Structures are given as C-alpha cells and as structure tokens.
DNA sequence: GCCAACGTTGGC
DNA sequence: GCCAACGTTGGC
C-alpha cells in the first residue's frame, strides 16, 4: 500500500542555511524549528519521499529557490537537549522531547528564483489562507496541495 | 535597520 | 483562562 506523495514548503534563511548549502551536504536534519504548528506538520504529516519547495526568507529577494524531498521520518531534534545550542529548550528531556525534525535531501535548484513578489500575483489561484500570501503569516513549514505545487513550479 | 504581525510565557 | 509583556519572524 503506497500512500500518495505529499507536498510541503519549508523556509530557510540563506545566511543560516541556503539551497547551495543543501546541495553541498546532500541531506540535512531540519533542526531549529520551534513552532508547534510547523513541528506538527513535520512530525505528523511528512513521509519519506514527499516533495519540498525550498524557500529563502529574510533575504533580498525572498522566494522559492529549489526542490528537496523528505528523507526520513520525524525524530527528536537533538539541539533541544544541548545547553550550548541556540535551539536549546530547558523544558525538553530525552524522555519527553518537545521538538521533532525530518531529514531533507537536495533534489535540484530551480532555473531561477521564483520571487515572493511574483507568487503574490497568483494569490487568488493559490487560495485564501495560503501562508506565503496570507497577510502576517510566519509559518515556516506548511503543506502545499498538488495543484499549488504545479502552479508554483509552472512559474519557474 | 525598522517595525507590524504573530506566538509564547507567566502573573494574576 | 485572560491578557500584557516579551521575543521572534520576515518583508520591506
């Protein structure tokens, strides 16, 4: 029984971790997510092989820059246990982890960046509540429908 | 660098 | 359970 592939969008600040970094390392544990909604999507929704739109945030031209895929099931984010880590969470324990992540594997870079500015022009087609075009949304991991995936990549 | 919007925390 | 204060996100 093979489940249908799902699609996601994941944001990263290129100064911290860019699509080029992912290309170089191949696979990366997506650590540092400290938002419950984003965590739940990774922990409860993602499956190996799912498609990921890689988005650069907080940069000169924010937008979708590449495609990756989910490369592991969710498991605890080790950085929550490390006192030295920027992502340390004193309330998390090995027995009761609070934060989970998945491994993300590089697939390809887009031929060009699809800028947020351009994505906004398709806000109606993407639908109300799509986090990239919804006002004020800061969600860094969220699901993308097959139709949204197709539309966004058609802009490449 | 600014700052609006948002999520989380903790006092009550 | 409310909500003010605070810290963070992320476009501009």
PDB file of C-alpha atoms (C1' of nucleotides) in Angstrom:
ATOM      1  CA  UNK A   1       0.000   0.000   0.000  1.00  0.00           C
ATOM      2  CA  UNK A   2       1.721   3.093  -1.230  1.00  0.00           C
ATOM      3  CA  UNK A   3       0.447   6.386   0.062  1.00  0.00           C
ATOM      4  CA  UNK A   4       0.182   9.340  -2.248  1.00  0.00           C
ATOM      5  CA  UNK A   5       3.112  11.699  -2.168  1.00  0.00           C
ATOM      6  CA  UNK A   6       2.516  14.899  -0.276  1.00  0.00           C
ATOM      7  CA  UNK A   7       3.996  18.323  -0.843  1.00  0.00           C
ATOM      8  CA  UNK A   8       5.408  20.915   1.501  1.00  0.00           C
ATOM      9  CA  UNK A   9       7.119  24.257   1.603  1.00  0.00           C
ATOM     10  CA  UNK A  10       9.989  24.891   4.011  1.00  0.00           C
ATOM     11  CA  UNK A  11      11.571  28.249   4.683  1.00  0.00           C
ATOM     12  CA  UNK A  12      15.191  28.864   5.477  1.00  0.00           C
ATOM     13  CA  UNK A  13      17.243  31.987   5.842  1.00  0.00           C
ATOM     14  CA  UNK A  14      20.013  31.637   3.276  1.00  0.00           C
ATOM     15  CA  UNK A  15      22.503  33.262   5.633  1.00  0.00           C
ATOM     16  CA  UNK A  16      21.888  30.364   8.005  1.00  0.00           C
ATOM     17  CA  UNK A  17      21.275  27.536   5.529  1.00  0.00           C
ATOM     18  CA  UNK A  18      20.770  28.024   1.809  1.00  0.00           C
ATOM     19  CA  UNK A  19      19.851  25.788  -1.108  1.00  0.00           C
ATOM     20  CA  UNK A  20      23.541  25.817  -2.028  1.00  0.00           C
ATOM     21  CA  UNK A  21      24.359  24.509   1.432  1.00  0.00           C
ATOM     22  CA  UNK A  22      21.839  21.726   0.933  1.00  0.00           C
ATOM     23  CA  UNK A  23      23.301  20.886  -2.457  1.00  0.00           C
ATOM     24  CA  UNK A  24      26.741  20.654  -0.892  1.00  0.00           C
ATOM     25  CA  UNK A  25      25.780  18.437   2.038  1.00  0.00           C
ATOM     26  CA  UNK A  26      23.129  16.409   0.202  1.00  0.00           C
ATOM     27  CA  UNK A  27      20.977  15.715   3.252  1.00  0.00           C
ATOM     28  CA  UNK A  28      20.367  17.874   6.291  1.00  0.00           C
ATOM     29  CA  UNK A  29      18.442  17.435   9.557  1.00  0.00           C
ATOM     30  CA  UNK A  30      15.979  20.313   9.566  1.00  0.00           C
ATOM     31  CA  UNK A  31      16.748  21.425  13.081  1.00  0.00           C
ATOM     32  CA  UNK A  32      15.758  24.555  14.899  1.00  0.00           C
ATOM     33  CA  UNK A  33      12.032  24.597  14.203  1.00  0.00           C
ATOM     34  CA  UNK A  34      10.457  25.944  17.389  1.00  0.00           C
ATOM     35  CA  UNK A  35       6.889  26.448  16.337  1.00  0.00           C
ATOM     36  CA  UNK A  36       4.260  23.877  17.245  1.00  0.00           C
ATOM     37  CA  UNK A  37       2.311  24.058  14.026  1.00  0.00           C
ATOM     38  CA  UNK A  38       5.444  23.591  11.951  1.00  0.00           C
ATOM     39  CA  UNK A  39       6.568  20.775  14.223  1.00  0.00           C
ATOM     40  CA  UNK A  40       3.250  19.016  13.883  1.00  0.00           C
ATOM     41  CA  UNK A  41       3.453  19.119  10.113  1.00  0.00           C
ATOM     42  CA  UNK A  42       6.884  17.517  10.225  1.00  0.00           C
ATOM     43  CA  UNK A  43       6.051  15.007  12.923  1.00  0.00           C
ATOM     44  CA  UNK A  44       2.556  14.006  11.876  1.00  0.00           C
ATOM     45  CA  UNK A  45       2.303  14.815   8.205  1.00  0.00           C
ATOM     46  CA  UNK A  46       5.581  14.185   6.468  1.00  0.00           C
ATOM     47  CA  UNK A  47       6.586  10.916   4.893  1.00  0.00           C
ATOM     48  CA  UNK A  48       9.753   9.820   3.188  1.00  0.00           C
ATOM     49  CA  UNK A  49       9.700  10.860  -0.450  1.00  0.00           C
ATOM     50  CA  UNK A  50       7.386  13.844  -0.041  1.00  0.00           C
ATOM     51  CA  UNK A  51       8.228  16.878  -2.175  1.00  0.00           C
ATOM     52  CA  UNK A  52       9.565  20.078  -0.620  1.00  0.00           C
ATOM     53  CA  UNK A  53       9.696  23.560  -2.062  1.00  0.00           C
ATOM     54  CA  UNK A  54      12.796  25.211  -0.627  1.00  0.00           C
ATOM     55  CA  UNK A  55      12.135  28.868   0.168  1.00  0.00           C
ATOM     56  CA  UNK A  56      14.626  31.589   1.049  1.00  0.00           C
ATOM     57  CA  UNK A  57      13.276  34.016   3.634  1.00  0.00           C
ATOM     58  CA  UNK A  58      14.629  37.186   5.178  1.00  0.00           C
ATOM     59  CA  UNK A  59      16.803  37.951   2.203  1.00  0.00           C
ATOM     60  CA  UNK A  60      16.981  40.454  -0.609  1.00  0.00           C
ATOM     61  CA  UNK A  61      14.699  38.549  -2.962  1.00  0.00           C
ATOM     62  CA  UNK A  62      12.660  36.116  -0.902  1.00  0.00           C
ATOM     63  CA  UNK A  63      11.244  33.243  -2.915  1.00  0.00           C
ATOM     64  CA  UNK A  64      11.321  29.601  -3.930  1.00  0.00           C
ATOM     65  CA  UNK A  65      14.786  28.551  -4.992  1.00  0.00           C
ATOM     66  CA  UNK A  66      14.824  24.781  -5.188  1.00  0.00           C
ATOM     67  CA  UNK A  67      13.250  21.396  -4.705  1.00  0.00           C
ATOM     68  CA  UNK A  68      14.093  18.921  -1.979  1.00  0.00           C
ATOM     69  CA  UNK A  69      12.476  15.815  -0.598  1.00  0.00           C
ATOM     70  CA  UNK A  70      11.682  14.434   2.805  1.00  0.00           C
ATOM     71  CA  UNK A  71      14.390  11.877   3.551  1.00  0.00           C
ATOM     72  CA  UNK A  72      13.444  10.490   6.971  1.00  0.00           C
ATOM     73  CA  UNK A  73      10.581  10.051   9.337  1.00  0.00           C
ATOM     74  CA  UNK A  74      10.365  12.560  12.151  1.00  0.00           C
ATOM     75  CA  UNK A  75      12.691  12.103  15.107  1.00  0.00           C
ATOM     76  CA  UNK A  76      13.678  14.321  18.053  1.00  0.00           C
ATOM     77  CA  UNK A  77      15.732  17.414  17.245  1.00  0.00           C
ATOM     78  CA  UNK A  78      18.960  16.882  19.180  1.00  0.00           C
ATOM     79  CA  UNK A  79      19.682  20.572  19.501  1.00  0.00           C
ATOM     80  CA  UNK A  80      16.882  20.911  22.073  1.00  0.00           C
ATOM     81  CA  UNK A  81      18.960  18.858  24.542  1.00  0.00           C
ATOM     82  CA  UNK A  82      22.203  20.754  24.064  1.00  0.00           C
ATOM     83  CA  UNK A  83      22.649  23.559  26.615  1.00  0.00           C
ATOM     84  CA  UNK A  84      25.147  25.278  24.370  1.00  0.00           C
ATOM     85  CA  UNK A  85      22.845  25.293  21.386  1.00  0.00           C
ATOM     86  CA  UNK A  86      20.953  28.351  20.295  1.00  0.00           C
ATOM     87  CA  UNK A  87      17.996  25.975  19.997  1.00  0.00           C
ATOM     88  CA  UNK A  88      18.290  24.554  23.487  1.00  0.00           C
ATOM     89  CA  UNK A  89      14.959  24.039  25.231  1.00  0.00           C
ATOM     90  CA  UNK A  90      15.320  23.607  29.005  1.00  0.00           C
ATOM     91  CA  UNK A  91      11.870  22.063  29.218  1.00  0.00           C
ATOM     92  CA  UNK A  92      12.649  19.248  26.822  1.00  0.00           C
ATOM     93  CA  UNK A  93      14.033  15.922  28.014  1.00  0.00           C
ATOM     94  CA  UNK A  94      15.197  12.812  26.178  1.00  0.00           C
ATOM     95  CA  UNK A  95      12.243  11.004  27.747  1.00  0.00           C
ATOM     96  CA  UNK A  96       9.850  13.712  26.661  1.00  0.00           C
ATOM     97  CA  UNK A  97      11.215  15.549  23.659  1.00  0.00           C
ATOM     98  CA  UNK A  98       9.330  18.605  22.582  1.00  0.00           C
ATOM     99  CA  UNK A  99      10.790  19.248  19.125  1.00  0.00           C
ATOM    100  CA  UNK A 100      10.990  16.975  16.121  1.00  0.00           C
ATOM    101  CA  UNK A 101      12.553  17.231  12.705  1.00  0.00           C
ATOM    102  CA  UNK A 102      12.953  15.341   9.462  1.00  0.00           C
ATOM    103  CA  UNK A 103      15.950  14.977   7.211  1.00  0.00           C
ATOM    104  CA  UNK A 104      15.684  16.907   3.971  1.00  0.00           C
ATOM    105  CA  UNK A 105      17.551  15.852   0.833  1.00  0.00           C
ATOM    106  CA  UNK A 106      18.586  18.020  -2.089  1.00  0.00           C
ATOM    107  CA  UNK A 107      16.867  17.407  -5.374  1.00  0.00           C
ATOM    108  CA  UNK A 108      17.561  20.355  -7.629  1.00  0.00           C
ATOM    109  CA  UNK A 109      17.865  24.082  -7.820  1.00  0.00           C
ATOM    110  CA  UNK A 110      15.275  25.936  -9.839  1.00  0.00           C
ATOM    111  CA  UNK A 111      16.390  27.535 -13.072  1.00  0.00           C
ATOM    112  CA  UNK A 112      15.634  30.823 -11.350  1.00  0.00           C
ATOM    113  CA  UNK A 113      14.272  32.115  -8.078  1.00  0.00           C
ATOM    114  CA  UNK A 114      10.504  32.420  -8.058  1.00  0.00           C
ATOM    115  CA  UNK A 115      10.172  35.641  -6.095  1.00  0.00           C
ATOM    116  CA  UNK A 116       7.538  36.123  -3.443  1.00  0.00           C
ATOM    117  CA  UNK A 117       6.522  39.250  -5.299  1.00  0.00           C
ATOM    118  CA  UNK A 118       5.578  37.104  -8.282  1.00  0.00           C
ATOM    119  CA  UNK A 119       3.915  34.449  -6.161  1.00  0.00           C
ATOM    120  CA  UNK A 120       1.670  37.147  -4.727  1.00  0.00           C
ATOM    121  CA  UNK A 121       0.300  37.812  -8.188  1.00  0.00           C
ATOM    122  CA  UNK A 122      -1.205  34.334  -8.046  1.00  0.00           C
ATOM    123  CA  UNK A 123      -2.670  34.714  -4.586  1.00  0.00           C
ATOM    124  CA  UNK A 124      -6.202  34.139  -5.844  1.00  0.00           C
ATOM    125  CA  UNK A 125      -5.310  30.895  -7.587  1.00  0.00           C
ATOM    126  CA  UNK A 126      -3.306  29.704  -4.602  1.00  0.00           C
ATOM    127  CA  UNK A 127      -6.326  30.188  -2.418  1.00  0.00           C
ATOM    128  CA  UNK A 128      -7.207  32.014   0.731  1.00  0.00           C
ATOM    129  CA  UNK A 129      -5.038  31.118   3.667  1.00  0.00           C
ATOM    130  CA  UNK A 130      -2.014  30.022   1.685  1.00  0.00           C
ATOM    131  CA  UNK A 131       0.669  31.002   4.192  1.00  0.00           C
ATOM    132  CA  UNK A 132       3.004  32.683   1.714  1.00  0.00           C
ATOM    133  CA  UNK A 133       0.388  35.112   0.515  1.00  0.00           C
ATOM    134  CA  UNK A 134      -1.661  35.380   3.691  1.00  0.00           C
ATOM    135  CA  UNK A 135      -1.026  38.612   5.499  1.00  0.00           C
ATOM    136  CA  UNK A 136       1.192  38.333   8.527  1.00  0.00           C
ATOM    137  CA  UNK A 137       1.767  34.600   8.335  1.00  0.00           C
ATOM    138  CA  UNK A 138       5.186  33.496   9.532  1.00  0.00           C
ATOM    139  CA  UNK A 139       4.710  29.760   9.381  1.00  0.00           C
ATOM    140  CA  UNK A 140       7.957  28.200   8.201  1.00  0.00           C
ATOM    141  CA  UNK A 141       6.744  24.707   7.328  1.00  0.00           C
ATOM    142  CA  UNK A 142       3.374  24.034   5.743  1.00  0.00           C
ATOM    143  CA  UNK A 143       1.590  21.757   3.284  1.00  0.00           C
ATOM    144  CA  UNK A 144       1.181  22.585  -0.381  1.00  0.00           C
ATOM    145  CA  UNK A 145      -1.507  20.926  -2.479  1.00  0.00           C
ATOM    146  CA  UNK A 146      -0.643  19.180  -5.715  1.00  0.00           C
ATOM    147  CA  UNK A 147      -2.384  21.989  -7.575  1.00  0.00           C
ATOM    148  CA  UNK A 148      -0.392  24.667  -5.722  1.00  0.00           C
ATOM    149  CA  UNK A 149       2.825  22.757  -6.326  1.00  0.00           C
ATOM    150  CA  UNK A 150       2.080  22.587 -10.035  1.00  0.00           C
ATOM    151  CA  UNK A 151       1.139  26.237 -10.243  1.00  0.00           C
ATOM    152  CA  UNK A 152       4.205  27.442  -8.370  1.00  0.00           C
ATOM    153  CA  UNK A 153       6.595  25.356 -10.448  1.00  0.00           C
ATOM    154  CA  UNK A 154       4.949  26.496 -13.652  1.00  0.00           C
ATOM    155  CA  UNK A 155       6.411  29.920 -12.840  1.00  0.00           C
ATOM    156  CA  UNK A 156       9.963  28.620 -12.983  1.00  0.00           C
TER     157      UNK A 156
ATOM    158  C1'  DG B   1      17.511  48.582  10.408  1.00  0.00           C
ATOM    159  C1'  DC B   2      12.549  49.180  11.072  1.00  0.00           C
ATOM    160  C1'  DC B   3       8.517  47.506  12.639  1.00  0.00           C
ATOM    161  C1'  DA B   4       3.904  45.020  12.076  1.00  0.00           C
ATOM    162  C1'  DA B   5       2.163  40.776  12.986  1.00  0.00           C
ATOM    163  C1'  DC B   6       2.385  36.882  15.378  1.00  0.00           C
ATOM    164  C1'  DG B   7       3.255  33.054  19.033  1.00  0.00           C
ATOM    165  C1'  DT B   8       4.544  32.072  23.705  1.00  0.00           C
ATOM    166  C1'  DT B   9       5.011  32.895  28.536  1.00  0.00           C
ATOM    167  C1'  DG B  10       3.679  33.728  33.030  1.00  0.00           C
ATOM    168  C1'  DG B  11       1.334  36.609  36.618  1.00  0.00           C
ATOM    169  C1'  DC B  12      -2.956  37.028  38.355  1.00  0.00           C
TER     170       DC B  12
ATOM    171  C1'  DG C   1      -8.457  31.302  31.481  1.00  0.00           C
ATOM    172  C1'  DC C   2      -7.263  36.091  30.453  1.00  0.00           C
ATOM    173  C1'  DC C   3      -4.157  39.075  28.582  1.00  0.00           C
ATOM    174  C1'  DA C   4       0.044  42.159  28.888  1.00  0.00           C
ATOM    175  C1'  DA C   5       4.691  41.769  28.016  1.00  0.00           C
ATOM    176  C1'  DC C   6       8.066  39.907  25.533  1.00  0.00           C
ATOM    177  C1'  DG C   7      10.742  37.711  21.813  1.00  0.00           C
ATOM    178  C1'  DT C   8      10.770  36.362  17.009  1.00  0.00           C
ATOM    179  C1'  DT C   9       9.806  36.373  12.108  1.00  0.00           C
ATOM    180  C1'  DG C  10      10.440  38.174   7.848  1.00  0.00           C
ATOM    181  C1'  DG C  11       9.102  41.683   4.246  1.00  0.00           C
ATOM    182  C1'  DC C  12      10.463  45.951   3.046  1.00  0.00           C
TER     183       DC C  12
END
